[in-house]
Coordinates of C-alpha atoms in Angstrom, one line a residue:
Chain W
M805 CA -4.8 -38.4 -16.0
T806 CA -6.8 -40.5 -13.6
N807 CA -10.6 -40.5 -13.7
M808 CA -10.8 -39.0 -10.2
L809 CA -8.6 -36.0 -11.2
N810 CA -10.3 -35.6 -14.6
D811 CA -13.7 -35.6 -12.9
F812 CA -12.5 -33.1 -10.2
L813 CA -11.1 -30.7 -12.8
S814 CA -14.0 -30.7 -15.1
T815 CA -16.8 -30.4 -12.4
R816 CA -14.9 -27.6 -10.6
K817 CA -14.0 -25.7 -13.8
Q818 CA -17.8 -25.7 -14.6
K819 CA -18.6 -24.5 -11.1
I820 CA -16.1 -21.6 -11.4
E821 CA -17.3 -20.7 -14.9
E822 CA -20.9 -20.5 -13.8
A823 CA -20.1 -18.3 -10.8
L824 CA -17.6 -15.9 -12.4
P825 CA -19.8 -13.8 -14.7
L826 CA -22.5 -13.5 -12.1
Y827 CA -20.3 -11.3 -10.0
I828 CA -20.1 -8.8 -12.9
K829 CA -23.6 -9.2 -14.2
E830 CA -25.0 -7.9 -11.0
L831 CA -23.1 -4.6 -11.2
Q832 CA -24.7 -1.2 -12.1
T833 CA -22.1 -0.2 -14.8
P834 CA -22.0 0.9 -18.4
K835 CA -22.9 -2.0 -20.8
S836 CA -19.7 -1.8 -22.8
L837 CA -17.5 -2.1 -19.7
Q838 CA -19.6 -5.0 -18.4
E839 CA -19.4 -6.8 -21.7
S840 CA -15.7 -6.3 -21.9
M841 CA -15.1 -7.6 -18.4
I842 CA -17.3 -10.7 -19.1
Y843 CA -15.8 -11.3 -22.5
S844 CA -12.4 -11.9 -21.0
L845 CA -13.7 -13.8 -18.0
E846 CA -15.5 -16.1 -20.4
A847 CA -12.5 -16.5 -22.8
G848 CA -11.7 -19.9 -21.4
G849 CA -8.4 -21.1 -19.9
K850 CA -7.7 -24.0 -17.5
R851 CA -9.0 -22.2 -14.4
L852 CA -6.0 -23.8 -12.6
R853 CA -5.8 -21.1 -10.0
P854 CA -9.4 -21.2 -8.8
I855 CA -9.5 -25.0 -9.0
L856 CA -6.4 -25.1 -6.7
V857 CA -8.3 -23.2 -4.0
L858 CA -11.1 -25.8 -4.1
A859 CA -8.6 -28.7 -4.3
V860 CA -7.0 -27.6 -1.0
L861 CA -10.4 -27.3 0.7
H862 CA -11.3 -30.7 -0.6
T863 CA -8.0 -32.1 0.7
Y864 CA -8.8 -30.8 4.2
N865 CA -12.3 -32.2 3.9
K866 CA -14.0 -28.8 4.1
P867 CA -17.0 -27.5 2.0
E868 CA -15.6 -26.1 -1.2
E869 CA -18.3 -23.4 -1.1
L870 CA -16.0 -21.7 1.4
G871 CA -13.5 -21.0 -1.4
L872 CA -15.8 -20.0 -4.3
A873 CA -15.6 -16.2 -3.9
T874 CA -11.9 -16.2 -3.3
A875 CA -11.3 -18.6 -6.2
C876 CA -13.3 -16.2 -8.5
A877 CA -11.4 -13.2 -7.1
I878 CA -8.1 -14.9 -8.1
E879 CA -9.4 -15.7 -11.6
M880 CA -10.5 -12.0 -12.0
I881 CA -7.0 -10.8 -11.0
H882 CA -5.4 -13.4 -13.5
T883 CA -7.8 -12.2 -16.2
Y884 CA -7.1 -8.5 -15.6
S885 CA -3.4 -9.2 -15.9
L886 CA -3.9 -10.9 -19.2
I887 CA -6.0 -8.0 -20.6
H888 CA -3.3 -5.4 -19.6
D889 CA -0.4 -7.7 -20.8
D890 CA -2.0 -8.0 -24.2
L891 CA -2.2 -4.2 -24.7
P892 CA -0.2 -2.7 -27.6
C893 CA 2.1 -0.9 -25.2
M894 CA 2.9 -4.2 -23.5
D895 CA 3.0 -7.5 -25.5
D896 CA 0.8 -6.2 -28.3
D897 CA -1.0 -9.5 -28.8
D898 CA -4.0 -9.9 -31.1
L899 CA -5.0 -13.4 -30.0
R900 CA -5.4 -15.0 -26.6
R901 CA -6.5 -18.6 -26.3
G902 CA -7.4 -18.5 -30.0
K903 CA -9.8 -15.5 -29.6
P904 CA -9.2 -11.8 -30.3
T905 CA -7.8 -10.0 -27.3
N906 CA -9.9 -7.6 -25.3
H907 CA -8.6 -4.4 -26.8
K908 CA -9.0 -5.9 -30.3
V909 CA -12.8 -6.2 -29.6
F910 CA -13.5 -3.3 -27.3
G911 CA -10.7 -0.8 -28.0
E912 CA -7.7 0.0 -25.8
A913 CA -9.4 2.5 -23.5
I914 CA -12.1 0.0 -22.5
A915 CA -9.6 -2.7 -22.2
V916 CA -7.5 -0.7 -19.7
L917 CA -10.7 0.1 -17.7
A918 CA -12.0 -3.4 -17.8
G919 CA -8.7 -4.6 -16.3
D920 CA -9.0 -1.9 -13.6
G921 CA -12.6 -2.8 -13.0
L922 CA -11.8 -6.6 -12.6
L923 CA -8.8 -5.9 -10.3
T924 CA -10.9 -3.6 -8.1
Q925 CA -13.9 -5.9 -7.9
S926 CA -11.8 -8.9 -6.9
F927 CA -11.3 -7.3 -3.4
A928 CA -15.0 -6.9 -2.9
L929 CA -15.6 -10.6 -3.6
I930 CA -13.4 -11.4 -0.6
A931 CA -14.5 -8.5 1.6
N932 CA -18.2 -9.4 1.1
D933 CA -17.8 -13.2 1.3
P934 CA -20.4 -14.3 3.9
T935 CA -18.8 -17.7 4.4
C936 CA -15.6 -16.8 6.3
S937 CA -14.5 -14.7 9.3
A938 CA -13.3 -11.1 9.2
E939 CA -9.8 -12.2 10.2
Q940 CA -9.7 -14.7 7.4
K941 CA -10.8 -12.1 4.8
L942 CA -8.3 -9.6 5.9
R943 CA -5.5 -12.1 5.8
L944 CA -6.6 -13.2 2.3
I945 CA -6.7 -9.6 1.1
S946 CA -3.3 -8.8 2.6
E947 CA -1.7 -11.9 1.0
L948 CA -3.5 -11.3 -2.3
V949 CA -2.0 -7.8 -2.5
K950 CA 1.5 -9.2 -1.9
A951 CA 1.1 -11.9 -4.5
S952 CA -0.5 -9.7 -7.2
G953 CA 0.8 -6.2 -6.7
A954 CA 4.2 -4.4 -7.0
E955 CA 5.8 -7.1 -4.8
G956 CA 4.4 -9.9 -6.8
M957 CA 2.8 -10.2 -10.3
V958 CA 3.0 -6.5 -11.3
G959 CA 6.6 -6.3 -10.2
G960 CA 7.4 -9.5 -12.1
Q961 CA 5.8 -8.2 -15.2
V962 CA 8.1 -5.1 -15.1
A963 CA 11.2 -7.3 -14.4
D964 CA 10.2 -9.6 -17.3
M965 CA 9.9 -6.6 -19.7
E966 CA 13.2 -5.2 -18.6
G967 CA 14.8 -8.6 -19.0
E968 CA 13.7 -9.1 -22.5
A969 CA 16.5 -9.4 -25.1
K970 CA 18.9 -9.4 -22.2
K971 CA 21.0 -12.4 -21.2
L972 CA 19.7 -13.3 -17.7
S973 CA 21.3 -15.6 -15.1
I974 CA 19.3 -18.5 -13.8
E975 CA 18.7 -16.6 -10.5
E976 CA 17.3 -13.6 -12.3
L977 CA 15.1 -15.8 -14.5
Q978 CA 13.8 -17.6 -11.4
S979 CA 13.1 -14.3 -9.5
I980 CA 11.1 -13.0 -12.5
H981 CA 9.0 -16.1 -12.7
E982 CA 8.6 -16.3 -9.0
N983 CA 7.0 -12.9 -9.0
K984 CA 5.2 -13.0 -12.4
T985 CA 3.6 -16.4 -12.1
A986 CA 4.5 -18.4 -9.0
K987 CA 3.2 -16.0 -6.3
L988 CA -0.4 -15.9 -7.6
L989 CA -0.4 -19.7 -8.0
A990 CA 1.0 -20.0 -4.5
F991 CA -1.7 -17.6 -3.2
S992 CA -4.4 -19.9 -4.6
I993 CA -3.0 -22.8 -2.6
I994 CA -2.4 -20.8 0.6
A995 CA -5.9 -19.2 0.3
G996 CA -7.4 -22.6 0.3
A997 CA -5.4 -23.5 3.4
I998 CA -6.4 -20.3 5.2
L999 CA -10.1 -20.9 4.4
A1000 CA -9.7 -24.6 5.5
E1001 CA -8.2 -23.4 8.8
A1002 CA -5.2 -25.7 8.1
P1003 CA -2.5 -25.8 10.8
E1004 CA 0.1 -23.1 10.4
E1005 CA 2.8 -25.8 9.9
D1006 CA 0.8 -27.1 6.9
I1007 CA 0.5 -23.6 5.5
N1008 CA 4.2 -23.1 5.6
K1009 CA 4.7 -26.4 3.8
L1010 CA 2.1 -25.5 1.3
R1011 CA 3.9 -22.2 0.7
E1012 CA 7.1 -24.1 -0.1
F1013 CA 5.2 -26.6 -2.2
S1014 CA 3.6 -23.8 -4.2
Y1015 CA 7.0 -22.3 -4.9
H1016 CA 8.2 -25.5 -6.5
V1017 CA 4.9 -26.0 -8.4
G1018 CA 5.1 -22.4 -9.7
I1019 CA 8.6 -22.8 -11.0
A1020 CA 7.7 -26.2 -12.5
F1021 CA 4.7 -24.5 -14.2
Q1022 CA 7.0 -21.9 -15.8
I1023 CA 9.6 -24.4 -16.9
R1024 CA 6.8 -26.4 -18.6
D1025 CA 5.7 -23.2 -20.3
D1026 CA 9.1 -22.6 -21.7
I1027 CA 9.4 -26.2 -22.9
L1028 CA 5.9 -26.0 -24.5
D1029 CA 7.0 -22.9 -26.4
L1030 CA 9.6 -25.1 -28.1
E1031 CA 8.0 -28.5 -28.2
G1032 CA 4.3 -27.7 -27.9
N1033 CA 1.4 -28.1 -30.4
Q1034 CA 0.2 -24.8 -31.7
D1035 CA -3.5 -26.0 -31.9
K1036 CA -3.5 -27.2 -28.3
L1037 CA -1.7 -24.1 -27.0
G1038 CA -4.0 -21.7 -29.0
K1039 CA -0.9 -19.5 -29.7
P1040 CA 2.1 -19.8 -32.0
V1041 CA 5.2 -21.9 -30.8
G1042 CA 8.7 -20.6 -30.9
S1043 CA 7.9 -17.0 -30.0
D1044 CA 10.4 -17.0 -27.1
T1045 CA 13.2 -17.8 -29.6
V1046 CA 12.0 -15.1 -32.1
N1047 CA 11.9 -12.6 -29.2
E1048 CA 15.4 -13.7 -27.9
K1049 CA 13.9 -14.3 -24.5
T1050 CA 16.0 -16.1 -21.9
T1051 CA 14.2 -19.3 -21.0
Y1052 CA 15.0 -22.4 -19.0
P1053 CA 15.9 -24.4 -22.1
S1054 CA 18.1 -21.6 -23.5
L1055 CA 20.0 -21.5 -20.2
L1056 CA 20.1 -25.1 -19.3
T1057 CA 19.5 -27.0 -22.6
M1058 CA 16.2 -28.8 -23.2
Q1059 CA 17.5 -31.9 -21.3
G1060 CA 18.6 -29.6 -18.4
A1061 CA 15.3 -27.9 -18.2
K1062 CA 13.5 -31.2 -18.1
T1063 CA 15.7 -32.5 -15.3
K1064 CA 15.1 -29.2 -13.3
L1065 CA 11.4 -29.6 -13.9
E1066 CA 11.5 -33.2 -12.5
D1067 CA 13.6 -31.9 -9.4
H1068 CA 11.0 -29.3 -8.5
I1069 CA 8.1 -31.8 -8.9
T1070 CA 9.9 -34.3 -6.7
K1071 CA 10.5 -31.7 -4.0
A1072 CA 6.9 -30.5 -4.2
K1073 CA 5.7 -34.1 -3.8
Q1074 CA 7.9 -34.7 -0.8
L1075 CA 6.5 -31.6 0.9
I1076 CA 2.9 -32.4 0.2
K1077 CA 3.3 -36.0 1.5
S1078 CA 4.3 -34.6 4.9
L1079 CA 1.0 -32.6 5.4
S1080 CA -1.3 -33.5 8.3
V1081 CA -3.9 -34.9 5.8
P1082 CA -3.7 -37.3 2.8
S1083 CA -2.9 -35.3 -0.3
E1084 CA -3.6 -37.5 -3.3
L1085 CA -5.5 -34.9 -5.2
L1086 CA -2.8 -32.3 -4.9
E1087 CA -0.1 -34.8 -5.9
Q1088 CA -2.1 -35.6 -9.0
M1089 CA -2.5 -31.8 -9.8
C1090 CA 1.3 -31.5 -9.4
D1091 CA 1.8 -34.2 -12.0
L1092 CA -0.7 -32.5 -14.3
I1093 CA 1.3 -29.3 -14.2
A1094 CA 4.5 -31.2 -15.0
K1095 CA 3.0 -33.0 -17.9
R1096 CA 0.4 -30.6 -19.3
D1097 CA 0.4 -30.0 -23.1
H1098 CA -1.2 -26.6 -23.1
Chain G
M1268 CA -10.1 31.4 3.6
T1269 CA -10.0 31.5 7.4
N1270 CA -6.7 31.1 9.2
M1271 CA -8.1 28.0 10.9
L1272 CA -9.0 26.3 7.6
N1273 CA -5.8 27.4 6.0
D1274 CA -3.7 26.0 8.8
F1275 CA -5.7 22.7 8.8
L1276 CA -5.2 22.2 5.1
S1277 CA -1.5 23.0 5.0
T1278 CA -0.6 20.9 8.0
R1279 CA -2.6 17.9 6.9
K1280 CA -1.4 18.1 3.3
Q1281 CA 2.1 17.9 4.7
K1282 CA 1.3 15.0 6.9
I1283 CA -0.3 13.1 3.9
E1284 CA 2.6 13.9 1.6
E1285 CA 5.1 12.7 4.2
A1286 CA 3.3 9.4 4.7
L1287 CA 2.3 8.6 1.1
P1288 CA 5.7 7.6 -0.5
L1289 CA 6.7 5.6 2.6
Y1290 CA 4.1 3.0 1.7
I1291 CA 5.8 2.5 -1.6
K1292 CA 9.5 2.9 -0.6
E1293 CA 9.2 -0.1 1.7
L1294 CA 8.1 -2.4 -1.1
Q1295 CA 10.5 -5.0 -2.6
T1296 CA 9.9 -4.2 -6.3
P1297 CA 11.8 -3.2 -9.4
K1298 CA 13.3 0.3 -9.1
S1299 CA 11.7 1.7 -12.3
L1300 CA 8.2 0.7 -11.1
Q1301 CA 8.8 2.1 -7.6
E1302 CA 10.1 5.4 -9.1
S1303 CA 7.1 5.6 -11.4
M1304 CA 4.6 5.1 -8.6
I1305 CA 6.4 7.6 -6.3
Y1306 CA 6.7 10.1 -9.2
S1307 CA 3.0 10.4 -9.6
L1308 CA 2.2 10.2 -5.8
E1309 CA 4.6 13.2 -5.4
A1310 CA 3.3 15.2 -8.4
G1311 CA 1.3 17.5 -6.1
G1312 CA -2.4 18.2 -6.1
K1313 CA -4.6 19.6 -3.4
R1314 CA -4.8 16.2 -1.5
L1315 CA -8.5 17.1 -1.0
R1316 CA -9.7 13.5 -0.6
P1317 CA -7.3 12.4 2.1
I1318 CA -7.7 15.7 3.9
L1319 CA -11.4 15.1 4.0
V1320 CA -10.9 11.8 5.9
L1321 CA -8.9 13.6 8.5
A1322 CA -11.3 16.5 8.6
V1323 CA -14.2 14.2 9.5
L1324 CA -12.2 12.5 12.3
H1325 CA -11.3 16.0 13.5
T1326 CA -15.0 16.9 13.5
Y1327 CA -15.8 13.9 15.7
N1328 CA -13.0 14.8 18.0
K1329 CA -11.1 11.5 17.2
P1330 CA -7.4 11.1 16.7
E1331 CA -6.6 11.8 13.0
E1332 CA -4.0 9.0 13.0
L1333 CA -6.9 6.6 12.8
G1334 CA -7.5 7.8 9.2
L1335 CA -4.0 8.2 7.8
A1336 CA -3.7 4.8 6.1
T1337 CA -7.2 5.0 4.6
A1338 CA -6.5 8.6 3.5
C1339 CA -3.3 7.5 1.7
A1340 CA -5.2 4.5 0.1
I1341 CA -7.7 6.9 -1.4
E1342 CA -5.0 9.2 -2.7
M1343 CA -3.3 6.1 -4.3
I1344 CA -6.5 5.3 -6.0
H1345 CA -7.0 8.9 -7.2
T1346 CA -3.4 8.9 -8.4
Y1347 CA -3.7 5.6 -10.3
S1348 CA -6.8 6.9 -12.1
L1349 CA -4.9 10.0 -13.2
I1350 CA -2.1 7.9 -14.6
H1351 CA -4.4 5.7 -16.6
D1352 CA -6.6 8.6 -17.7
D1353 CA -3.6 10.4 -19.1
L1354 CA -2.5 7.4 -21.3
P1355 CA -2.5 7.9 -25.1
C1356 CA -5.4 5.5 -25.5
M1357 CA -7.5 7.6 -23.0
D1358 CA -7.1 11.4 -22.8
D1359 CA -3.5 11.4 -24.2
D1360 CA -2.3 14.2 -22.0
D1361 CA 1.4 15.2 -21.9
L1362 CA 1.1 17.4 -18.8
R1363 CA -0.5 17.0 -15.4
R1364 CA -0.3 19.8 -12.8
G1365 CA 2.4 21.4 -15.0
K1366 CA 4.6 18.3 -15.0
P1367 CA 5.1 15.6 -17.7
T1368 CA 2.6 12.8 -17.2
N1369 CA 3.8 9.4 -16.0
H1370 CA 3.9 7.7 -19.4
K1371 CA 5.9 10.6 -20.8
V1372 CA 8.6 10.0 -18.2
F1373 CA 8.5 6.2 -17.8
G1374 CA 6.8 4.9 -21.0
E1375 CA 3.4 3.6 -21.4
A1376 CA 4.0 0.0 -20.2
I1377 CA 5.4 1.1 -16.9
A1378 CA 2.6 3.7 -16.5
V1379 CA -0.1 1.0 -16.9
L1380 CA 1.7 -1.2 -14.4
A1381 CA 2.4 1.7 -11.9
G1382 CA -1.4 2.4 -12.0
D1383 CA -2.1 -1.3 -11.4
G1384 CA 0.4 -1.4 -8.6
L1385 CA -1.0 1.7 -6.8
L1386 CA -4.6 0.4 -7.1
T1387 CA -3.6 -3.0 -5.7
Q1388 CA -1.5 -1.6 -2.9
S1389 CA -4.3 0.7 -1.7
F1390 CA -6.2 -2.3 -0.4
A1391 CA -3.3 -3.5 1.6
L1392 CA -3.0 -0.1 3.3
I1393 CA -6.5 -0.6 4.7
A1394 CA -6.3 -4.4 5.3
N1395 CA -3.0 -3.9 7.3
D1396 CA -4.0 -0.8 9.2
P1397 CA -3.3 -1.6 12.9
T1398 CA -5.5 1.3 14.2
C1399 CA -8.9 0.0 13.4
S1400 CA -11.1 -3.1 13.8
A1401 CA -11.5 -5.9 11.3
E1402 CA -15.2 -5.0 10.8
Q1403 CA -14.3 -1.3 10.0
K1404 CA -11.6 -2.4 7.6
L1405 CA -13.9 -4.7 5.6
R1406 CA -16.6 -2.1 5.5
L1407 CA -14.1 0.4 4.2
I1408 CA -12.8 -2.0 1.5
S1409 CA -16.3 -2.9 0.4
E1410 CA -17.3 0.8 0.1
L1411 CA -14.0 1.7 -1.6
V1412 CA -14.6 -0.9 -4.3
K1413 CA -18.1 0.5 -4.9
A1414 CA -16.8 4.1 -5.1
S1415 CA -13.8 3.4 -7.3
G1416 CA -14.6 0.3 -9.4
A1417 CA -17.0 -0.5 -12.2
E1418 CA -20.0 0.8 -10.2
G1419 CA -18.1 4.1 -9.4
M1420 CA -15.1 5.9 -10.8
V1421 CA -14.1 3.3 -13.5
G1422 CA -17.7 3.1 -14.8
G1423 CA -17.9 6.9 -14.7
Q1424 CA -14.8 7.1 -16.8
V1425 CA -16.3 4.8 -19.4
A1426 CA -19.6 6.8 -19.5
D1427 CA -17.6 10.0 -19.8
M1428 CA -15.6 8.7 -22.8
E1429 CA -18.8 7.5 -24.4
G1430 CA -20.5 10.8 -23.8
E1431 CA -17.8 12.9 -25.4
A1432 CA -18.9 14.9 -28.5
K1433 CA -22.4 13.7 -27.7
K1434 CA -25.2 16.0 -26.5
L1435 CA -26.0 14.8 -23.0
S1436 CA -29.0 15.6 -20.8
I1437 CA -28.5 17.1 -17.4
E1438 CA -29.4 13.7 -15.9
E1439 CA -26.8 11.9 -18.0
L1440 CA -24.2 14.6 -17.2
Q1441 CA -25.0 14.3 -13.5
S1442 CA -24.8 10.5 -13.5
I1443 CA -21.4 10.6 -15.2
H1444 CA -20.0 13.0 -12.6
E1445 CA -21.6 11.2 -9.7
N1446 CA -19.7 8.1 -10.7
K1447 CA -16.5 9.6 -12.1
T1448 CA -15.8 12.1 -9.3
A1449 CA -18.4 12.4 -6.6
K1450 CA -18.4 8.8 -5.3
L1451 CA -14.7 8.8 -4.4
L1452 CA -15.0 12.2 -2.7
A1453 CA -18.0 10.8 -0.9
F1454 CA -16.1 7.8 0.2
S1455 CA -13.4 10.0 1.7
I1456 CA -16.0 11.6 3.9
I1457 CA -17.8 8.4 4.8
A1458 CA -14.5 6.6 5.5
G1459 CA -13.7 9.3 8.1
A1460 CA -17.2 8.8 9.6
I1461 CA -16.8 5.0 9.8
L1462 CA -13.4 5.4 11.4
A1463 CA -14.8 8.0 13.8
E1464 CA -17.5 5.5 14.7
A1465 CA -20.1 8.2 13.9
P1466 CA -23.8 7.4 14.4
E1467 CA -25.3 5.7 11.4
E1468 CA -27.8 8.6 11.1
D1469 CA -24.8 11.0 10.7
I1470 CA -23.2 8.6 8.1
N1471 CA -26.4 8.8 6.0
K1472 CA -26.4 12.6 6.2
L1473 CA -22.8 12.7 5.3
R1474 CA -23.4 10.5 2.3
E1475 CA -26.0 13.0 1.1
F1476 CA -23.8 15.9 2.0
S1477 CA -21.0 14.3 -0.1
Y1478 CA -23.2 13.9 -3.1
H1479 CA -23.9 17.6 -3.1
V1480 CA -20.3 18.5 -2.5
G1481 CA -19.2 16.1 -5.3
I1482 CA -21.5 17.7 -7.8
A1483 CA -20.5 21.2 -6.7
F1484 CA -16.9 20.2 -7.2
Q1485 CA -17.6 19.1 -10.8
I1486 CA -19.6 22.2 -11.6
R1487 CA -16.7 24.3 -10.3
D1488 CA -14.4 22.3 -12.5
D1489 CA -16.5 23.1 -15.6
I1490 CA -16.6 26.8 -14.6
L1491 CA -12.8 26.9 -14.1
D1492 CA -12.3 25.4 -17.6
L1493 CA -13.9 28.5 -19.0
E1494 CA -13.1 31.2 -16.5
G1495 CA -10.0 29.8 -14.7
N1496 CA -6.4 31.0 -14.8
Q1497 CA -4.1 28.7 -16.8
D1498 CA -1.1 29.2 -14.5
K1499 CA -3.1 28.4 -11.3
L1500 CA -4.8 25.4 -12.9
G1501 CA -1.5 24.0 -14.4
K1502 CA -3.4 23.1 -17.6
P1503 CA -4.9 24.9 -20.6
V1504 CA -8.3 26.5 -20.2
G1505 CA -11.1 26.1 -22.7
S1506 CA -10.3 22.4 -23.5
D1507 CA -13.9 21.3 -22.9
T1508 CA -15.2 23.7 -25.6
V1509 CA -12.5 22.5 -28.0
N1510 CA -13.5 18.9 -27.3
E1511 CA -17.2 19.7 -27.6
K1512 CA -17.8 18.2 -24.2
T1513 CA -21.2 18.7 -22.5
T1514 CA -20.6 20.7 -19.4
Y1515 CA -22.8 22.4 -16.8
P1516 CA -22.2 25.9 -18.3
S1517 CA -22.9 24.5 -21.8
L1518 CA -26.3 23.0 -20.7
L1519 CA -27.4 25.7 -18.2
T1520 CA -25.5 28.8 -19.3
M1521 CA -22.7 30.1 -17.1
Q1522 CA -25.1 31.9 -14.8
G1523 CA -27.3 28.8 -14.5
A1524 CA -24.3 26.7 -13.6
K1525 CA -23.3 29.2 -10.9
T1526 CA -26.8 29.1 -9.5
K1527 CA -26.8 25.3 -9.5
L1528 CA -23.4 25.3 -7.7
E1529 CA -24.8 27.6 -5.0
D1530 CA -27.9 25.4 -4.6
H1531 CA -25.8 22.3 -4.0
I1532 CA -23.6 24.1 -1.5
T1533 CA -26.6 25.4 0.3
K1534 CA -28.1 21.9 0.6
A1535 CA -24.8 20.5 1.6
K1536 CA -24.5 23.0 4.4
Q1537 CA -28.0 22.4 5.7
L1538 CA -27.2 18.7 6.0
I1539 CA -23.9 19.2 7.7
K1540 CA -25.5 21.6 10.3
S1541 CA -27.8 18.8 11.3
L1542 CA -25.1 16.4 12.4
S1543 CA -24.7 15.3 16.0
V1544 CA -21.5 17.3 16.3
P1545 CA -20.5 20.9 15.4
S1546 CA -19.2 21.0 11.8
E1547 CA -17.5 24.3 11.3
L1548 CA -14.5 22.8 9.6
L1549 CA -16.6 20.8 7.1
E1550 CA -18.7 23.9 6.3
Q1551 CA -15.5 25.8 5.5
M1552 CA -14.2 23.0 3.3
C1553 CA -17.5 23.1 1.5
D1554 CA -17.1 26.8 0.8
L1555 CA -13.5 26.1 -0.3
I1556 CA -14.8 23.7 -2.9
A1557 CA -17.3 26.2 -4.2
K1558 CA -14.8 29.0 -4.5
R1559 CA -11.5 27.2 -5.4
D1560 CA -9.5 28.7 -8.3
H1561 CA -7.6 25.5 -9.2

């Protein structure tokens, strides 16, 4: 990882992590609910989605402050989805990033409601953002619903559950990941472009770019589940095999999955190089996703 | 109930019930999730909240079509909250309005996700509404988050759970109901006023009116739990006593609760009579809430 990228990631991660809990601390709400929401917001993670919003603004030479509220809204949605996914009736996970999951600490009822609270609040972050226009905010909200709701992440989660222990085709697997993971990653990039007032032609290219990055992200996830380091991942490896999940390596062999990962990264880079602005930072983030070890 | 009110309620209920499922049927989403969302949207109920949006527009002599999307968004939020409240980790209810609850039909995981999907979608209904201005939509979204999220309904649900089997003061009980029930009812009324472009002075009066109506609604709920008819309610009576819940009758005696109900209705009517427009319909709805038998 280059020094420039390393520096960008660590400074922006800090900025996001400072801002995130403030949106919840200011709320008039029961203490237990507030603590539960903040617990999961502060439970770590790469903050890849919110950093992408800032990276796109940086690419277009616009103040990154324009993206802070939207970046935090996306991280709240990502966090709520992890809380609900970990519930006993879903994946029934006790640990997340090496820490007890929300319902293990606060109980299931509070965990459900903390997720509901974070999801709801995320829309206020955008609606009340004083740094952008009414039209931008409404476009962001409309795109965020598509990326995170029944037509995106929530629908992908249902398809993923229903596809478990079933032999899926590569098209079915791809569609699940597109909805479950790629659409919210893509929204992070597109949100940055909307806020940067990028040309519509660039927004279309960034949408296609995001698609390839999102699929690459998921292939890397599947590879890490087989080849990763348990300590770095903060979760046990090999769980997909135990759960008989269809993965890219199980469908394509490990070598096939790695080749497919390279293909998507190559296509993503071609697209990003054709933008109206230099895109070195986004290219480097693309490589990071392809080579990440956790 | 007068003929005029009866006619208004039944025609508008029908209009809402026709529109509601269409917003979900058009989504590209897994069949099971779609069926689960529509099942709960079509499970009946008085549709009081969405009808209030239309009633305020009617009061201001504005086309009710202006309120249809927002009315449906509110009903989606109300419906998601019922699905999540009924979950085994929350109230663990098998029946809702005489029908099996969502998780009894579709399983817990789908029920959680159907709730998440409805909550998320509700914001798109407002953001994509072609009948109102960008400023109106953002104000609606911002107020809706306050009414339904951690500072409103979700927070009230937590406070309600934590207050169970505990002796509450009248102030604590009132604060729980204000958050859990009254704020979303109030939002329905205020949303109608925002869409009708009512004078800000009227909006303030309607906010206070809504507060009294919301508390009255909850007192009536507590009374019905003791004196209601199980068949009309679609749920067993006396459950609050079994669960040792603090209620208005348990704090104030039945007669005291009825007097308090009358007080709130009287104050609500005084406020509504001082609006800049005649308010016969809203007065009648106020009486309906005070006297409803289910």
